[in-house]
Amino acid sequence: MTLPMFPLGSVLFPGAVLPLQVFEPRYRSMVGDIAETDNRFGVVLIRRGSEVGGGDERTDVGTVAEIVRRGEAEDGRILITCVGRERVRVLRWLDDSPYPLAEVEEIGESAPSAVIGDAVATTAAARRRLLALAIEMGADGQQLDLNLPTDPIRAAWALCAAAPVGSFDRQRLLEVEAPEQRLRLLESLLFEQTRDLEDALRRR
């Protein structure tokens, strides 16, 4: 299928909320066009370059965003709130005029195994430990305990969205096929940061 695309400096996970302020003319045009259809567009991470003006290098795996709320600021910016839906893979980039377009295919989600519940609990505990250490080091506090969905796949995505990791690591998480593997990767990323903070605390 052909999908309007919005390359960004951030990663959108399925189920996550993405607020955007749209001011560039080509994306204002895109938002207007998709309002006439299904309010959906693709979000991909910019590996290198800028969100404004084009000429960027983009990833090939992203997420469909659906606009669920729209407004306009006094200065003319379009304010939209989106929710991440299914993942997609870019098969071919099309013309960027009037805005980026791509041929994409949906990426299906692997069925979870019997250990997915334990993996969710272990990863949630690893996130809580990291954030508790960060608060002890003086960082601004984030919510330690999450109200995770009961569905394990949705819970895994919610943990990814709430994890304090950078954009390129978030892209790695987005591209992992199986939810258990995704959680193992996330747990290892959290553990690396936890180990660094523990080392810093010992040096105090």
CSV table of C-alpha atoms in Angstrom, one decimal:
chain,number,residue,atom,x,y,z
A,1,MET,CA,0.0,0.0,0.0
A,2,THR,CA,1.0,3.6,-0.5
A,3,LEU,CA,1.3,5.7,2.7
A,4,PRO,CA,2.1,9.4,3.4
A,5,MET,CA,5.2,9.4,5.5
A,6,PHE,CA,6.4,11.8,8.3
A,7,PRO,CA,10.2,11.2,9.0
A,8,LEU,CA,11.0,12.3,12.6
A,9,GLY,CA,13.8,12.4,15.0
A,10,SER,CA,11.9,10.0,17.3
A,11,VAL,CA,10.5,6.5,17.2
A,12,LEU,CA,6.8,5.8,17.6
A,13,PHE,CA,5.8,2.4,19.1
A,14,PRO,CA,2.5,0.7,18.6
A,15,GLY,CA,0.0,1.9,21.2
A,16,ALA,CA,2.1,4.9,22.1
A,17,VAL,CA,0.8,8.5,22.0
A,18,LEU,CA,2.6,11.0,19.8
A,19,PRO,CA,1.8,14.8,20.0
A,20,LEU,CA,3.0,16.8,17.0
A,21,GLN,CA,3.1,20.5,16.1
A,22,VAL,CA,2.9,20.7,12.3
A,23,PHE,CA,4.2,23.9,10.8
A,24,GLU,CA,6.1,22.9,7.6
A,25,PRO,CA,3.9,23.5,4.5
A,26,ARG,CA,4.3,20.1,3.0
A,27,TYR,CA,3.2,18.3,6.2
A,28,ARG,CA,0.4,20.8,6.7
A,29,SER,CA,-0.7,19.7,3.3
A,30,MET,CA,-0.4,16.0,4.3
A,31,VAL,CA,-2.5,16.5,7.4
A,32,GLY,CA,-5.2,18.2,5.3
A,33,ASP,CA,-5.2,15.4,2.7
A,34,ILE,CA,-5.4,12.5,5.1
A,35,ALA,CA,-8.2,14.2,7.0
A,36,GLU,CA,-10.2,13.4,3.8
A,37,THR,CA,-9.4,9.6,4.1
A,38,ASP,CA,-8.4,7.7,7.2
A,39,ASN,CA,-6.2,10.1,9.2
A,40,ARG,CA,-3.3,7.7,9.0
A,41,PHE,CA,0.4,8.2,8.0
A,42,GLY,CA,3.7,6.5,8.6
A,43,VAL,CA,6.3,7.6,11.0
A,44,VAL,CA,10.0,6.6,10.5
A,45,LEU,CA,13.1,7.6,12.3
A,46,ILE,CA,15.6,10.0,10.6
A,47,ARG,CA,19.0,8.3,10.9
A,48,ARG,CA,20.8,11.4,9.6
A,49,GLY,CA,19.7,14.9,8.6
A,50,SER,CA,16.9,17.2,9.7
A,51,GLU,CA,13.2,17.0,10.1
A,52,VAL,CA,12.8,20.2,8.2
A,53,GLY,CA,13.5,20.7,4.6
A,54,GLY,CA,14.1,17.1,3.4
A,55,GLY,CA,17.5,15.6,2.4
A,56,ASP,CA,17.4,13.2,5.3
A,57,GLU,CA,18.4,9.5,5.6
A,58,ARG,CA,15.5,7.4,6.9
A,59,THR,CA,15.0,4.0,8.4
A,60,ASP,CA,12.9,1.4,6.6
A,61,VAL,CA,10.9,0.2,9.6
A,62,GLY,CA,8.3,2.5,11.1
A,63,THR,CA,4.8,2.7,12.6
A,64,VAL,CA,1.5,3.8,11.3
A,65,ALA,CA,0.2,6.8,13.2
A,66,GLU,CA,-3.5,7.6,13.4
A,67,ILE,CA,-4.6,11.1,14.2
A,68,VAL,CA,-7.1,11.0,17.1
A,69,ARG,CA,-7.2,14.7,18.0
A,70,ARG,CA,-6.5,17.9,16.0
A,71,GLY,CA,-6.5,21.6,16.7
A,72,GLU,CA,-4.8,24.8,15.6
A,73,ALA,CA,-2.6,27.2,17.6
A,74,GLU,CA,-3.0,31.0,17.3
A,75,ASP,CA,0.2,31.2,15.2
A,76,GLY,CA,-1.2,28.8,12.6
A,77,ARG,CA,0.5,25.6,13.7
A,78,ILE,CA,-1.6,22.4,13.4
A,79,LEU,CA,-1.6,20.5,16.7
A,80,ILE,CA,-2.3,16.8,16.4
A,81,THR,CA,-2.3,13.9,18.8
A,82,CYS,CA,-1.6,10.5,17.2
A,83,VAL,CA,-1.6,6.9,18.4
A,84,GLY,CA,0.7,4.3,17.0
A,85,ARG,CA,-0.9,1.4,15.3
A,86,GLU,CA,0.8,-1.4,13.3
A,87,ARG,CA,4.4,-1.5,12.2
A,88,VAL,CA,5.3,-1.2,8.6
A,89,ARG,CA,8.3,-1.8,6.4
A,90,VAL,CA,9.2,0.6,3.6
A,91,LEU,CA,9.5,-1.3,0.3
A,92,ARG,CA,10.2,1.8,-1.9
A,93,TRP,CA,10.3,5.5,-1.3
A,94,LEU,CA,8.3,7.5,-3.8
A,95,ASP,CA,8.4,11.2,-4.7
A,96,ASP,CA,8.7,13.7,-1.8
A,97,SER,CA,6.4,16.1,-3.6
A,98,PRO,CA,4.1,17.5,-2.2
A,99,TYR,CA,5.2,15.4,0.9
A,100,PRO,CA,7.0,12.1,1.4
A,101,LEU,CA,5.2,8.9,0.2
A,102,ALA,CA,6.3,5.3,0.3
A,103,GLU,CA,5.1,1.8,-0.7
A,104,VAL,CA,4.9,-0.1,2.6
A,105,GLU,CA,3.9,-3.5,3.9
A,106,GLU,CA,2.6,-4.4,7.3
A,107,ILE,CA,4.9,-6.2,9.7
A,108,GLY,CA,2.9,-8.9,11.6
A,109,GLU,CA,3.5,-9.5,15.3
A,110,SER,CA,4.8,-12.9,16.3
A,111,ALA,CA,2.6,-14.9,18.7
A,112,PRO,CA,4.0,-14.7,22.3
A,113,SER,CA,5.3,-17.8,24.1
A,114,ALA,CA,4.3,-19.0,27.5
A,115,VAL,CA,7.1,-17.0,29.2
A,116,ILE,CA,6.0,-13.6,27.9
A,117,GLY,CA,4.3,-12.8,31.3
A,118,ASP,CA,7.5,-13.4,33.2
A,119,ALA,CA,9.5,-11.4,30.6
A,120,VAL,CA,7.2,-8.4,31.1
A,121,ALA,CA,7.5,-8.6,34.9
A,122,THR,CA,11.3,-8.9,34.7
A,123,THR,CA,11.7,-6.0,32.3
A,124,ALA,CA,9.3,-3.8,34.3
A,125,ALA,CA,11.4,-4.5,37.4
A,126,ALA,CA,14.6,-3.7,35.5
A,127,ARG,CA,13.1,-0.3,34.4
A,128,ARG,CA,12.0,0.5,38.0
A,129,ARG,CA,15.5,-0.3,39.4
A,130,LEU,CA,17.2,2.0,36.8
A,131,LEU,CA,14.8,4.9,37.4
A,132,ALA,CA,15.2,4.5,41.2
A,133,LEU,CA,18.9,4.7,40.8
A,134,ALA,CA,18.6,7.7,38.5
A,135,ILE,CA,16.4,9.5,41.1
A,136,GLU,CA,19.0,8.7,43.8
A,137,MET,CA,21.6,10.4,41.5
A,138,GLY,CA,19.5,13.5,41.3
A,139,ALA,CA,17.6,13.0,38.1
A,140,ASP,CA,14.1,14.2,37.6
A,141,GLY,CA,11.7,11.5,38.7
A,142,GLN,CA,9.7,9.5,36.2
A,143,GLN,CA,6.8,7.3,37.1
A,144,LEU,CA,8.4,4.2,38.7
A,145,ASP,CA,5.4,1.9,38.4
A,146,LEU,CA,3.5,1.6,35.2
A,147,ASN,CA,-0.1,0.6,34.8
A,148,LEU,CA,0.6,-1.9,32.0
A,149,PRO,CA,-2.0,-3.4,29.7
A,150,THR,CA,-3.1,-6.9,30.5
A,151,ASP,CA,-2.3,-8.1,27.0
A,152,PRO,CA,1.4,-9.1,27.0
A,153,ILE,CA,2.2,-7.8,23.5
A,154,ARG,CA,0.7,-4.4,24.3
A,155,ALA,CA,2.5,-4.5,27.7
A,156,ALA,CA,5.8,-5.1,25.9
A,157,TRP,CA,5.3,-2.1,23.6
A,158,ALA,CA,4.3,0.0,26.6
A,159,LEU,CA,7.5,-0.8,28.3
A,160,CYS,CA,9.5,0.1,25.2
A,161,ALA,CA,7.7,3.4,25.0
A,162,ALA,CA,8.4,4.2,28.7
A,163,ALA,CA,12.0,3.1,28.6
A,164,PRO,CA,14.7,5.8,29.1
A,165,VAL,CA,16.7,4.8,26.0
A,166,GLY,CA,17.9,6.8,23.0
A,167,SER,CA,16.3,7.0,19.6
A,168,PHE,CA,18.6,4.5,17.9
A,169,ASP,CA,18.0,1.9,20.6
A,170,ARG,CA,14.3,2.5,20.3
A,171,GLN,CA,14.6,1.8,16.6
A,172,ARG,CA,16.4,-1.5,17.4
A,173,LEU,CA,13.5,-2.4,19.7
A,174,LEU,CA,10.9,-1.5,17.0
A,175,GLU,CA,12.6,-3.8,14.5
A,176,VAL,CA,12.7,-6.9,16.7
A,177,GLU,CA,10.3,-9.5,15.5
A,178,ALA,CA,9.3,-11.5,18.6
A,179,PRO,CA,8.0,-9.8,21.8
A,180,GLU,CA,10.2,-12.0,24.1
A,181,GLN,CA,13.3,-11.0,22.1
A,182,ARG,CA,12.2,-7.4,22.2
A,183,LEU,CA,11.9,-7.6,26.0
A,184,ARG,CA,15.3,-9.3,26.3
A,185,LEU,CA,16.9,-6.6,24.3
A,186,LEU,CA,15.2,-3.9,26.4
A,187,GLU,CA,16.2,-5.6,29.6
A,188,SER,CA,19.9,-5.6,28.5
A,189,LEU,CA,19.7,-1.9,27.5
A,190,LEU,CA,18.3,-1.1,30.9
A,191,PHE,CA,20.9,-3.3,32.7
A,192,GLU,CA,23.7,-1.5,30.9
A,193,GLN,CA,22.5,1.9,32.2
A,194,THR,CA,21.9,0.4,35.7
A,195,ARG,CA,25.4,-0.9,35.8
A,196,ASP,CA,26.8,2.5,34.8
A,197,LEU,CA,24.8,4.3,37.5
A,198,GLU,CA,25.8,1.7,40.2
A,199,ASP,CA,29.5,2.3,39.2
A,200,ALA,CA,28.9,6.1,39.5
A,201,LEU,CA,27.3,5.7,42.9
A,202,ARG,CA,30.3,3.6,44.2
A,203,ARG,CA,32.6,6.4,43.1
A,204,ARG,CA,30.8,9.0,45.1
